[in-house]
């Protein structure tokens, strides 16, 4: 656009100077002839007096009238001739100037029309969201703006060794059919890839004209001019504009084509960059769902962001409010230690972005990294870090990228915050597991070992008293207590194993545990559950723990022969029920017994995931423990 503007300005300036020069020259002649007129009149008067008094005296009086008439006629004719000649020349110069002015204004109007078309073309390609749309507009623009007869766009196939026809505009059906057949037959791309002239006649051996000479003549095509399509400095195709003249288009059309080519290249780069950046957001979304380990997640999202923005360096910096210190959780190409200039640059940008609460962009750094950006990592409640990206190109980031950068940073912030919360939940779960194990060891194994210690002392006394029958009975009881302690230990081990093995797949985990329970306890256990029920890990973990504690109660306290575990899911809730045929509880359960049977813990677990807990029992009637969880809170 700037080149065409310059050309129009030059034309306008030249026309104005020519018109001003013609005007000044004509007025100067008039002013100059004004002084000459005085001299001429005086000279004529002097000549007239000389003629009357010095010349006519030599002629007879009868000739005086004739001579005067003849002299005055000659002088008048000469004066009129000179005046009219001067006026005619002046009018001719004015007519030429006006004609030149009209021609210049017509050219100016045509160039203005081209400028408007270029402006409209630039607006449309800048609004395009897909590469295919840009190429279609490019083919149309080559015809509409430069006056070409037709245009086509060919690109190199994935292997890079053949041409493929992507878009054609203005070609006749006959020529287009012939061109498609030629492309389908296979046109080597090497010559188009290396072509430097980018201009040829229809009669040449150009790959786009070979075999199409007759069709070109029939279509009135005499030559073509090509514009290279590039991607990251590599030629990936060409835009061909067909012209009727064998000598090609005028020079001003060549300039227009070059302007058009620059606009297309910019638009294609913009579309590809936007597509890559939007793809980055989708890739980030997939990455954040694949892992919850903070360091792994930080490295993955940094790599994805850097690839999407074509950055050569980057880092994710997190700020700890408690210690008021920065920590780099992921980085690449920021130097080997924290004193490196690149690392310090990233940390400086991260601090500025966190303080500003908005992306910080620098497009003209004086270092080996020419442009850089840092976007704050913020959730609704706090800003806890920043992502830093830097590139070796001067304008890899600009103000137009602010909104997309902020969106990307917010997405990364949510993922990192989620990973941090998962880590905290893991710590809480680990503490809960320790508490559960300590409680089970205290309630089960510790008491059993204490009881065994007392029995061992009694056995020693019985042996000393030589009461061997009583000793045998005590040893049998000790063996039974040891077996019960072994079962307790196995249950604890199985509980730990299922807690880390995909607790969200609740049906499969329950099937494993119920099967192990039946083998270890000798109680017939049956599971009724859907095969494909999957819930979120936290809910699955709590329901597994409730089932484990309920089955432990069945083994230790119920005296049941059969137990059924029912897992059911409706549109609104998930229900877990454990039913046995044991002795049941009395109508009123003392507080200590309520806690010793783990009922309080089971109720707390159910309530922690938004569910309800109920116990149905009676002396000699068995026990049914039921938990109902709203489905909207538990289903992934």
Coordinates of C-alpha atoms in Angstrom, one line a residue:
X1 CA 0.0 0.0 0.0
X2 CA 2.8 2.4 0.8
X3 CA 4.4 2.0 -2.6
X4 CA 1.2 2.8 -4.4
X5 CA 0.6 5.8 -2.2
X6 CA 4.0 7.1 -3.0
X7 CA 3.4 6.6 -6.8
X8 CA 0.1 8.5 -6.5
X9 CA 1.7 11.3 -4.6
X10 CA 4.5 11.6 -7.2
X11 CA 1.9 11.8 -10.1
X12 CA -0.1 14.4 -8.3
X13 CA 3.0 16.5 -7.5
X14 CA 4.2 16.3 -11.1
X15 CA 0.9 17.4 -12.5
X16 CA 0.7 20.3 -10.1
X17 CA 4.2 21.4 -11.0
X18 CA 3.4 21.2 -14.7
X19 CA 0.2 23.2 -14.4
X20 CA 1.9 25.8 -12.3
X21 CA 4.8 26.1 -14.7
X22 CA 2.5 26.5 -17.7
X23 CA 0.5 29.2 -15.9
X24 CA 3.6 31.0 -14.7
X25 CA 5.2 30.9 -18.2
X26 CA 2.1 32.3 -19.9
X27 CA 1.7 35.2 -17.4
X28 CA 5.4 36.0 -17.6
X29 CA 5.2 36.3 -21.4
X30 CA 2.3 38.7 -21.1
X31 CA 4.1 40.8 -18.6
X32 CA 7.2 40.8 -20.7
X33 CA 5.3 41.7 -23.9
X34 CA 3.7 44.6 -22.0
X35 CA 7.1 46.4 -22.0
X36 CA 7.8 45.4 -25.5
X37 CA 4.5 46.9 -26.6
X38 CA 5.6 50.3 -25.4
X39 CA 8.9 50.1 -27.2
X40 CA 7.2 48.8 -30.4
X41 CA 4.6 51.6 -30.3
X42 CA 7.3 54.2 -29.9
X43 CA 9.3 52.6 -32.7
X44 CA 6.3 52.5 -34.9
X45 CA 5.5 56.2 -34.2
X46 CA 9.2 57.1 -35.0
X47 CA 9.1 55.0 -38.1
X48 CA 5.9 56.6 -39.2
X49 CA 7.3 60.1 -38.7
X50 CA 10.5 59.1 -40.5
X51 CA 8.4 57.7 -43.4
X52 CA 6.2 60.8 -43.7
X53 CA 8.9 63.4 -43.5
X54 CA 12.0 61.7 -44.9
X55 CA 10.8 59.0 -47.3
X56 CA 7.6 60.3 -49.0
X57 CA 9.3 63.4 -50.2
X58 CA 11.0 61.3 -52.8
X59 CA 7.7 60.2 -54.3
X60 CA 5.1 62.2 -56.3
X61 CA 2.0 63.3 -54.2
X62 CA -0.2 61.1 -56.3
X63 CA 1.6 58.1 -54.8
X64 CA 1.4 59.1 -51.2
X65 CA -2.0 57.6 -50.4
X66 CA -1.2 54.4 -52.1
X67 CA 2.2 54.1 -50.3
X68 CA 0.7 55.0 -46.9
X69 CA -2.1 52.3 -47.4
X70 CA 0.5 49.8 -48.4
X71 CA 2.9 50.5 -45.4
X72 CA 0.0 50.6 -42.9
X73 CA -1.4 47.3 -44.2
X74 CA 1.9 45.5 -44.0
X75 CA 2.5 46.8 -40.4
X76 CA -1.0 45.9 -39.3
X77 CA -0.9 42.5 -40.8
X78 CA 2.5 41.8 -39.2
X79 CA 1.3 43.0 -35.8
X80 CA -1.9 40.9 -36.1
X81 CA 0.1 37.9 -37.3
X82 CA 2.5 38.1 -34.4
X83 CA -0.3 38.6 -31.8
X84 CA -2.4 35.8 -33.1
X85 CA 0.6 33.5 -33.4
X86 CA 1.5 34.2 -29.8
X87 CA -2.1 33.7 -28.7
X88 CA -2.4 30.4 -30.6
X89 CA 0.8 29.1 -29.1
X90 CA -0.4 30.1 -25.6
X91 CA -3.7 28.4 -26.2
X92 CA -2.0 25.3 -27.5
X93 CA 0.2 25.2 -24.4
X94 CA -2.8 25.6 -22.2
X95 CA -4.7 22.9 -24.0
X96 CA -1.7 20.5 -23.7
X97 CA -1.5 21.4 -20.0
X98 CA -5.2 20.8 -19.5
X99 CA -5.0 17.5 -21.5
X100 CA -2.1 16.4 -19.4
X101 CA -4.0 17.4 -16.3
X102 CA -7.0 15.4 -17.3
X103 CA -4.9 12.4 -18.1
X104 CA -3.1 12.7 -14.8
X105 CA -6.4 13.0 -12.9
X106 CA -7.7 10.0 -14.8
X107 CA -4.6 8.1 -13.8
X108 CA -5.0 9.4 -10.2
X109 CA -8.6 8.3 -10.2
X110 CA -7.6 4.8 -11.4
X111 CA -4.9 4.6 -8.8
X112 CA -7.3 5.7 -6.2
X113 CA -9.7 3.0 -7.2
X114 CA -6.8 0.5 -7.0
X115 CA -6.0 1.8 -3.6
X116 CA -9.6 1.3 -2.5
X117 CA -9.6 -2.2 -3.9
X118 CA -6.3 -3.0 -2.1
X119 CA -7.7 -1.6 1.1
X120 CA -10.8 -3.7 0.8
X121 CA -8.8 -6.7 -0.1
X122 CA -6.5 -6.2 3.0
X123 CA -9.5 -5.8 5.2
X124 CA -11.1 -9.0 4.0
X125 CA -8.0 -11.1 4.2
X126 CA -7.2 -9.8 7.7
X127 CA -10.7 -10.9 8.8
X128 CA -10.2 -14.4 7.3
X129 CA -10.0 -17.2 9.9
X130 CA -8.8 -20.0 7.6
X131 CA -5.9 -20.4 5.2
X132 CA -8.3 -21.7 2.5
X133 CA -10.3 -18.5 2.7
X134 CA -7.1 -16.4 2.3
X135 CA -6.1 -18.3 -0.8
X136 CA -9.5 -17.9 -2.4
X137 CA -9.4 -14.2 -1.7
X138 CA -5.9 -14.0 -3.1
X139 CA -7.0 -15.7 -6.4
X140 CA -9.9 -13.2 -6.7
X141 CA -7.7 -10.2 -5.8
X142 CA -5.1 -11.0 -8.5
X143 CA -7.9 -10.6 -11.1
X144 CA -9.9 -7.7 -9.6
X145 CA -7.0 -5.5 -8.6
X146 CA -4.4 -6.0 -11.3
X147 CA -6.8 -6.5 -14.2
X148 CA -5.4 -10.0 -14.9
X149 CA -7.5 -12.3 -17.1
X150 CA -7.4 -15.1 -14.6
X151 CA -5.4 -16.6 -11.7
X152 CA -4.6 -19.9 -10.0
X153 CA -2.9 -21.1 -6.9
X154 CA -0.8 -24.2 -6.8
X155 CA 1.0 -25.6 -3.8
X156 CA 3.5 -28.4 -3.3
X157 CA 2.1 -31.7 -2.0
X158 CA 3.1 -33.1 1.4
X159 CA 6.2 -34.8 -0.2
X160 CA 7.1 -31.5 -1.8
X161 CA 7.8 -33.1 -5.2
X162 CA 4.6 -32.4 -7.1
X163 CA 2.2 -29.5 -7.7
X164 CA -1.5 -29.6 -6.7
X165 CA -4.1 -27.1 -7.8
X166 CA -5.9 -25.5 -4.9
X167 CA -7.8 -22.5 -6.3
X168 CA -8.6 -21.2 -9.8
X169 CA -10.4 -17.9 -10.7
X170 CA -11.5 -16.6 -14.1
X171 CA -10.2 -19.5 -16.2
X172 CA -12.5 -21.0 -18.8
X173 CA -13.9 -24.4 -18.3
X174 CA -11.8 -25.7 -21.2
X175 CA -8.5 -24.3 -19.8
X176 CA -9.3 -25.3 -16.2
X177 CA -10.1 -28.9 -17.3
X178 CA -6.8 -29.1 -19.2
X179 CA -4.9 -27.6 -16.3
X180 CA -6.5 -30.1 -13.8
X181 CA -5.6 -33.0 -16.1
X182 CA -2.0 -31.7 -16.4
X183 CA -1.7 -31.4 -12.6
X184 CA -3.3 -34.8 -12.0
X185 CA -0.8 -36.4 -14.4
X186 CA 1.9 -35.0 -12.2
X187 CA 3.9 -31.7 -12.5
X188 CA 7.3 -31.8 -10.8
X189 CA 7.6 -29.1 -8.2
X190 CA 11.3 -28.6 -8.3
X191 CA 11.4 -25.9 -11.0
X192 CA 8.6 -23.9 -9.4
X193 CA 10.3 -24.2 -6.1
X194 CA 13.5 -22.8 -7.5
X195 CA 12.2 -20.3 -10.1
X196 CA 13.7 -16.9 -9.8
X197 CA 12.2 -15.0 -12.7
X198 CA 8.5 -15.6 -11.7
X199 CA 7.4 -14.3 -15.1
X200 CA 7.1 -16.1 -18.5
X201 CA 5.3 -16.2 -21.8
X202 CA 2.5 -18.6 -22.7
X203 CA 4.7 -20.1 -25.4
X204 CA 7.5 -21.0 -23.0
X205 CA 8.4 -24.3 -21.4
X206 CA 7.0 -23.2 -18.0
X207 CA 5.5 -26.3 -16.2
X208 CA 2.2 -24.4 -16.0
X209 CA 2.1 -23.9 -19.8
X210 CA 3.6 -27.2 -21.1
X211 CA 0.8 -29.0 -23.0
X212 CA -1.5 -26.1 -22.6
X213 CA -0.3 -23.7 -25.4
X214 CA -3.3 -24.2 -27.6
X215 CA -5.7 -23.8 -24.7
X216 CA -3.8 -20.6 -23.6
X217 CA -4.1 -19.1 -27.1
X218 CA -7.8 -19.9 -27.2
X219 CA -8.3 -18.2 -23.9
X220 CA -6.4 -15.2 -24.9
X221 CA -3.6 -15.8 -22.4
X222 CA -0.2 -14.4 -23.4
X223 CA 1.8 -14.6 -20.2
X224 CA 1.8 -15.1 -16.5
X225 CA 3.4 -13.6 -13.4
X226 CA 3.9 -15.7 -10.3
X227 CA 3.9 -14.7 -6.6
X228 CA 5.6 -17.1 -4.2
X229 CA 3.7 -18.4 -1.2
X230 CA 6.0 -18.9 1.8
X231 CA 5.8 -20.5 5.2
X232 CA 8.6 -19.7 7.6
X233 CA 10.9 -18.6 4.7
X234 CA 10.2 -21.8 2.7
X235 CA 8.3 -21.6 -0.6
X236 CA 5.2 -23.8 -0.3
X237 CA 3.4 -22.7 -3.5
X238 CA 2.8 -20.0 -6.0
X239 CA 0.0 -17.6 -7.1
X240 CA -0.2 -17.2 -10.9
X241 CA -1.8 -14.2 -12.6
X242 CA -2.6 -14.7 -16.3
X243 CA -2.4 -11.7 -18.6
X244 CA -3.4 -11.3 -22.3
X245 CA -0.1 -9.5 -23.4
X246 CA 2.8 -11.7 -24.3
X247 CA 5.1 -9.1 -22.7
X248 CA 3.3 -9.3 -19.4
X249 CA 1.5 -6.6 -17.5
X250 CA 2.7 -3.0 -17.2
X251 CA 5.2 -2.1 -14.5
X252 CA 2.5 -0.5 -12.3
X253 CA 0.6 -3.8 -12.3
X254 CA 3.8 -5.6 -11.3
X255 CA 4.0 -3.3 -8.4
X256 CA 0.4 -4.0 -7.5
X257 CA 1.1 -7.7 -7.6
X258 CA 4.1 -7.3 -5.3
X259 CA 1.9 -5.3 -2.9
X260 CA -0.8 -8.0 -3.2
X261 CA 1.8 -10.7 -2.5
X262 CA 3.0 -8.9 0.7
X263 CA -0.5 -8.6 1.9
X264 CA -1.2 -12.2 1.3
X265 CA 2.0 -13.3 3.0
X266 CA 1.1 -11.3 6.1
X267 CA -2.5 -12.6 6.2
X268 CA -1.3 -16.2 5.8
X269 CA 1.2 -15.8 8.6
X270 CA -1.5 -14.3 10.8
X271 CA -4.0 -17.1 10.1
X272 CA -1.3 -19.8 10.7
X273 CA -0.3 -18.1 13.9
X274 CA -3.8 -17.8 15.1
X275 CA -4.5 -21.4 14.2
X276 CA -1.3 -22.5 16.0
X277 CA -2.2 -20.5 19.1
X278 CA -5.8 -21.8 19.2
X279 CA -4.4 -25.3 18.8
X280 CA -2.2 -24.5 21.7
X281 CA -5.3 -23.8 23.9
X282 CA -6.7 -27.2 22.9
X283 CA -3.4 -29.0 23.5
X284 CA -3.2 -27.3 26.9
X285 CA -6.7 -28.5 27.7
X286 CA -5.7 -32.1 26.9
X287 CA -2.5 -31.9 28.8
X288 CA -4.2 -30.6 31.9
X289 CA -6.5 -33.6 31.9
X290 CA -3.7 -36.2 31.5
X291 CA -1.7 -35.5 34.7
X292 CA -2.1 -33.9 38.1
X293 CA 1.6 -34.0 39.1
X294 CA 2.7 -30.4 39.4
X295 CA 6.2 -30.5 38.0
X296 CA 5.2 -32.8 35.1
X297 CA 2.2 -30.7 34.3
X298 CA 4.3 -27.5 34.4
X299 CA 6.8 -28.9 32.0
X300 CA 4.1 -30.1 29.6
X301 CA 2.2 -26.9 29.5
X302 CA 5.4 -24.9 29.1
X303 CA 6.5 -27.0 26.1
X304 CA 3.0 -26.7 24.5
X305 CA 2.9 -22.9 25.0
X306 CA 6.4 -22.4 23.6
X307 CA 5.6 -24.5 20.5
X308 CA 2.4 -22.6 19.9
X309 CA 4.1 -19.2 20.1
X310 CA 7.3 -20.3 18.5
X311 CA 9.3 -19.2 21.6
X312 CA 13.0 -20.2 22.0
X313 CA 13.1 -19.7 25.8
X314 CA 10.5 -19.9 28.6
X315 CA 9.8 -20.7 32.2
X316 CA 6.9 -21.0 34.7
X317 CA 7.5 -19.1 37.9
X318 CA 5.4 -19.6 41.0
X319 CA 5.3 -17.2 44.0
X320 CA 4.9 -18.5 47.6
X321 CA 3.1 -16.0 49.7
X322 CA 4.2 -17.7 52.9
X323 CA 7.9 -17.5 52.2
X324 CA 7.6 -14.5 49.8
X325 CA 10.0 -16.3 47.4
X326 CA 9.8 -17.2 43.7
X327 CA 10.3 -20.8 42.5
X328 CA 10.8 -21.9 38.9
X329 CA 8.8 -25.1 38.4
X330 CA 9.7 -25.5 34.7
X331 CA 12.1 -23.9 32.3
X332 CA 14.0 -24.4 29.0
X333 CA 16.9 -22.5 27.5
X334 CA 17.1 -20.1 30.5
X335 CA 20.7 -20.9 31.3
X336 CA 22.3 -23.5 33.6
X337 CA 22.0 -21.6 36.9
X338 CA 19.9 -18.9 38.5
X339 CA 22.5 -16.2 37.8
X340 CA 22.2 -16.5 34.0
X341 CA 21.0 -13.3 32.3
X342 CA 18.2 -15.2 30.6
X343 CA 16.9 -16.6 33.8
X344 CA 17.1 -13.2 35.5
X345 CA 15.2 -11.7 32.5
X346 CA 12.4 -14.3 32.9
X347 CA 12.2 -13.7 36.7
X348 CA 12.1 -9.9 36.1
X349 CA 9.2 -10.2 33.6
X350 CA 7.4 -12.6 35.9
X351 CA 7.5 -10.1 38.8
X352 CA 6.3 -7.3 36.6
X353 CA 3.4 -9.4 35.2
X354 CA 2.3 -10.5 38.7
X355 CA 2.5 -6.9 40.0
X356 CA 0.6 -5.5 37.0
X357 CA -2.0 -8.3 36.8
X358 CA -1.8 -8.2 33.0
X359 CA 0.6 -9.5 30.3
X360 CA 3.9 -7.6 29.9
X361 CA 5.1 -7.5 26.3
X362 CA 8.5 -6.2 25.1
X363 CA 9.1 -6.3 21.3
X364 CA 12.6 -4.7 21.0
X365 CA 15.0 -6.2 23.5
X366 CA 18.7 -5.5 23.0
X367 CA 19.8 -9.0 23.9
X368 CA 19.9 -12.2 21.9
X369 CA 16.2 -12.6 22.8
X370 CA 14.6 -9.9 20.8
X371 CA 11.0 -10.1 22.1
X372 CA 9.5 -11.5 25.3
X373 CA 6.2 -11.7 27.2
X374 CA 5.1 -12.7 30.7
X375 CA 1.4 -13.4 31.6
X376 CA 0.2 -13.6 35.2
X377 CA -1.1 -17.0 36.4
X378 CA -4.2 -16.0 38.3
X379 CA -7.4 -17.7 39.6
X380 CA -10.4 -16.0 41.1
X381 CA -8.8 -15.6 44.5
X382 CA -5.1 -14.9 43.8
X383 CA -2.2 -14.3 41.4
X384 CA 0.4 -16.9 42.2
X385 CA 2.9 -16.7 39.4
X386 CA 3.6 -16.1 35.7
X387 CA 4.5 -17.8 32.5
X388 CA 7.5 -16.3 30.6
X389 CA 8.1 -16.8 26.9
X390 CA 10.9 -15.2 24.7
X391 CA 11.8 -15.4 21.1
X392 CA 14.8 -14.4 18.9
X393 CA 12.6 -12.5 16.5
X394 CA 11.8 -8.8 17.2
X395 CA 8.0 -8.9 17.1
X396 CA 7.0 -12.4 18.0
X397 CA 4.5 -10.9 20.5
X398 CA 2.5 -7.7 20.2
X399 CA -0.5 -6.0 21.8
X400 CA -2.9 -7.8 19.5
X401 CA -1.9 -11.0 21.3
X402 CA -2.8 -9.8 24.8
X403 CA -6.3 -11.3 25.0
X404 CA -5.1 -14.7 23.7
X405 CA -2.1 -14.7 26.0
X406 CA -4.3 -13.9 29.0
X407 CA -6.6 -16.8 28.1
X408 CA -3.7 -19.2 27.8
X409 CA -2.3 -18.0 31.1
X410 CA -5.6 -18.4 32.8
X411 CA -6.0 -21.9 31.5
X412 CA -2.5 -22.8 32.7
X413 CA -3.2 -21.2 36.1
X414 CA -6.3 -23.3 36.6
X415 CA -4.4 -26.4 35.7
X416 CA -1.5 -25.6 38.0
X417 CA -3.9 -24.6 40.8
X418 CA -5.8 -27.9 40.3
X419 CA -2.5 -29.8 40.5
X420 CA -1.7 -28.0 43.7
X421 CA -5.1 -28.9 45.2
X422 CA -4.6 -32.5 44.1
X423 CA -1.3 -32.5 45.9
X424 CA -3.0 -31.1 49.0
X425 CA -5.8 -33.6 48.8
X426 CA -3.1 -36.3 48.5
X427 CA -1.4 -35.1 51.6
X428 CA -4.8 -35.1 53.5
X429 CA -5.6 -38.5 52.1
X430 CA -2.2 -39.8 53.3
X431 CA -2.9 -38.4 56.8
X432 CA -6.3 -40.0 56.8
X433 CA -4.8 -43.3 55.9
X434 CA -2.3 -43.0 58.7
X435 CA -5.1 -42.2 61.1
X436 CA -7.2 -45.1 59.8
X437 CA -4.3 -47.6 60.1
X438 CA -3.4 -46.4 63.6
X439 CA -7.1 -46.8 64.6
X440 CA -7.3 -50.2 63.1
X441 CA -4.0 -51.3 64.7
X442 CA -5.2 -49.9 68.1
X443 CA -8.7 -51.5 67.8
X444 CA -7.5 -54.7 66.3
X445 CA -3.9 -55.8 66.2
X446 CA -2.8 -54.0 69.4
X447 CA -5.6 -55.4 71.4
X448 CA -5.0 -58.9 70.0
X449 CA -1.3 -58.7 70.8
X450 CA -2.1 -57.6 74.3
X451 CA -4.6 -60.4 74.7
X452 CA -2.0 -62.9 73.3
X453 CA 0.5 -61.6 75.9
X454 CA -2.0 -62.4 78.7
X455 CA -2.7 -65.8 77.2
X456 CA 1.0 -66.5 77.0
X457 CA 1.4 -65.7 80.7
X458 CA -1.5 -68.0 81.5
X459 CA 0.0 -70.8 79.4
X460 CA 3.3 -70.5 81.3
X461 CA 1.3 -70.8 84.6
X462 CA -0.6 -73.8 83.3
X463 CA 2.5 -75.6 82.1
X464 CA 4.2 -74.9 85.5
X465 CA 1.1 -76.5 87.2
X466 CA 1.2 -79.3 84.7
X467 CA -2.3 -78.6 83.6
X468 CA -1.8 -79.8 80.0
X469 CA -5.4 -80.1 79.0
X470 CA -6.0 -76.5 79.9
X471 CA -2.8 -75.5 78.2
X472 CA -3.9 -77.1 75.0
X473 CA -7.2 -75.1 75.1
X474 CA -5.3 -71.9 75.7
X475 CA -3.0 -72.6 72.8
X476 CA -6.0 -73.2 70.6
X477 CA -7.5 -69.9 71.6
X478 CA -4.1 -68.2 70.9
X479 CA -4.0 -69.8 67.5
X480 CA -7.5 -68.4 66.8
X481 CA -6.4 -65.0 68.0
X482 CA -3.3 -65.1 65.8
X483 CA -5.5 -66.1 62.8
X484 CA -7.8 -63.1 63.5
X485 CA -4.8 -60.8 63.7
X486 CA -3.5 -62.1 60.4
X487 CA -6.9 -61.4 58.8
X488 CA -6.8 -57.8 60.2
X489 CA -3.4 -57.3 58.7
X490 CA -4.5 -58.7 55.4
X491 CA -7.5 -56.4 55.3
X492 CA -5.3 -53.4 56.1
X493 CA -2.9 -54.3 53.3
X494 CA -5.8 -54.9 50.8
X495 CA -7.3 -51.6 51.9
X496 CA -4.1 -49.8 51.1
X497 CA -3.8 -51.6 47.7
X498 CA -7.3 -50.7 46.5
X499 CA -7.0 -47.1 47.6
X500 CA -4.3 -46.4 45.0
X501 CA -5.6 -48.5 42.2
X502 CA -8.1 -46.4 40.2
X503 CA -10.7 -45.8 43.0
X504 CA -13.0 -44.1 40.4
X505 CA -13.6 -47.5 38.8
X506 CA -15.8 -48.5 41.8
X507 CA -17.4 -51.7 40.5
X508 CA -14.0 -53.3 39.7
X509 CA -12.4 -52.3 43.0
X510 CA -15.4 -53.5 45.1
X511 CA -15.3 -56.8 43.2
X512 CA -11.6 -57.3 44.1
X513 CA -12.2 -56.5 47.8
X514 CA -15.4 -58.5 48.2
X515 CA -13.6 -61.6 46.7
X516 CA -10.6 -61.2 49.0
X517 CA -13.0 -60.7 52.0
X518 CA -14.8 -63.9 51.2
X519 CA -11.6 -65.9 50.9
X520 CA -10.1 -64.6 54.2
X521 CA -13.2 -64.6 56.4
X522 CA -15.0 -67.7 55.1
X523 CA -18.2 -65.7 54.9
X524 CA -20.2 -66.0 51.7
X525 CA -20.0 -62.6 50.1
X526 CA -22.0 -61.5 47.0
X527 CA -21.6 -58.3 45.0
X528 CA -24.3 -56.8 42.8
X529 CA -23.0 -53.8 40.8
X530 CA -23.2 -52.4 37.2
X531 CA -20.1 -53.2 35.1
X532 CA -19.4 -49.8 33.8
X533 CA -20.0 -47.4 36.7
X534 CA -17.2 -44.9 37.0
X535 CA -17.1 -42.0 39.4
X536 CA -14.7 -39.4 40.5
X537 CA -11.7 -40.7 42.6
X538 CA -12.5 -38.9 45.8
X539 CA -16.1 -40.3 45.9
X540 CA -14.9 -43.7 44.9
X541 CA -12.2 -43.7 47.7
X542 CA -14.8 -42.8 50.4
X543 CA -17.3 -45.4 49.3
X544 CA -14.5 -48.1 49.2
X545 CA -13.5 -47.1 52.7
X546 CA -17.1 -47.4 53.9
X547 CA -17.5 -50.8 52.3
X548 CA -14.2 -51.9 53.9
X549 CA -15.2 -50.8 57.4
X550 CA -18.7 -52.3 57.1
X551 CA -17.3 -55.7 56.0
X552 CA -14.8 -55.6 58.8
X553 CA -17.7 -55.2 61.2
X554 CA -19.5 -58.1 59.6
X555 CA -16.4 -60.3 60.1
X556 CA -15.7 -59.2 63.7
X557 CA -19.0 -58.7 65.2
X558 CA -22.0 -60.0 63.3
X559 CA -21.5 -63.8 63.3
X560 CA -23.1 -63.7 59.8
X561 CA -22.8 -66.5 57.3
X562 CA -23.8 -64.4 54.3
X563 CA -23.3 -60.8 53.3
X564 CA -24.4 -58.9 50.2
X565 CA -22.9 -55.7 48.8
X566 CA -25.2 -53.7 46.5
X567 CA -24.0 -50.9 44.3
X568 CA -26.7 -49.2 42.2
X569 CA -27.0 -46.0 40.2
X570 CA -30.0 -44.1 39.0
X571 CA -30.4 -40.8 37.2
X572 CA -30.1 -38.8 40.4
X573 CA -28.0 -40.8 42.9
X574 CA -25.7 -43.7 43.6
X575 CA -26.5 -46.1 46.4
X576 CA -24.2 -48.4 48.3
X577 CA -25.7 -51.0 50.7
X578 CA -24.1 -53.7 52.8
X579 CA -26.5 -56.3 54.2
X580 CA -25.7 -59.3 56.5
X581 CA -27.7 -62.1 58.2
X582 CA -25.9 -61.8 61.5
X583 CA -27.0 -61.2 65.0
X584 CA -27.6 -57.4 64.4
X585 CA -27.3 -54.6 67.0
X586 CA -29.5 -54.1 70.0
X587 CA -32.2 -51.4 69.7
X588 CA -30.0 -48.8 71.5
X589 CA -26.3 -48.8 70.6
X590 CA -24.1 -47.2 73.4
X591 CA -22.0 -44.3 72.3
X592 CA -18.7 -46.2 72.8
X593 CA -20.0 -49.2 70.9
X594 CA -21.2 -46.9 68.1
X595 CA -17.7 -45.5 67.6
X596 CA -15.9 -48.9 68.2
X597 CA -18.0 -50.4 65.4
X598 CA -16.8 -47.5 63.1
X599 CA -20.3 -46.3 62.4
X600 CA -19.4 -42.6 63.3
X601 CA -16.5 -42.8 60.8
X602 CA -18.7 -44.2 58.1
X603 CA -21.2 -41.5 58.6
X604 CA -18.5 -38.8 58.4
X605 CA -17.2 -40.2 55.2
X606 CA -20.6 -40.3 53.6
X607 CA -21.3 -36.7 54.7
X608 CA -17.9 -35.5 53.4
X609 CA -19.0 -36.3 49.8
X610 CA -22.5 -34.9 50.2
X611 CA -24.3 -38.2 50.9
X612 CA -26.6 -39.7 53.6
X613 CA -25.8 -42.6 55.9
X614 CA -28.4 -45.0 57.5
X615 CA -28.3 -48.2 59.6
X616 CA -31.2 -50.6 59.8
X617 CA -30.8 -53.4 62.4
X618 CA -32.3 -55.3 65.2
X619 CA -31.3 -58.1 67.6
X620 CA -31.1 -61.3 65.6
X621 CA -32.3 -59.6 62.4
X622 CA -29.0 -58.8 60.7
X623 CA -27.8 -55.3 59.7
X624 CA -28.2 -53.1 56.6
X625 CA -25.9 -50.1 56.1
X626 CA -26.9 -47.8 53.3
X627 CA -25.2 -44.7 51.8
X628 CA -26.9 -42.5 49.1
X629 CA -24.7 -40.0 47.1
X630 CA -26.2 -37.4 44.7
X631 CA -25.1 -38.5 41.2
X632 CA -24.4 -34.9 40.0
X633 CA -21.6 -34.7 42.6
X634 CA -20.0 -38.1 42.0
X635 CA -20.2 -38.9 38.3
X636 CA -17.3 -37.7 36.2

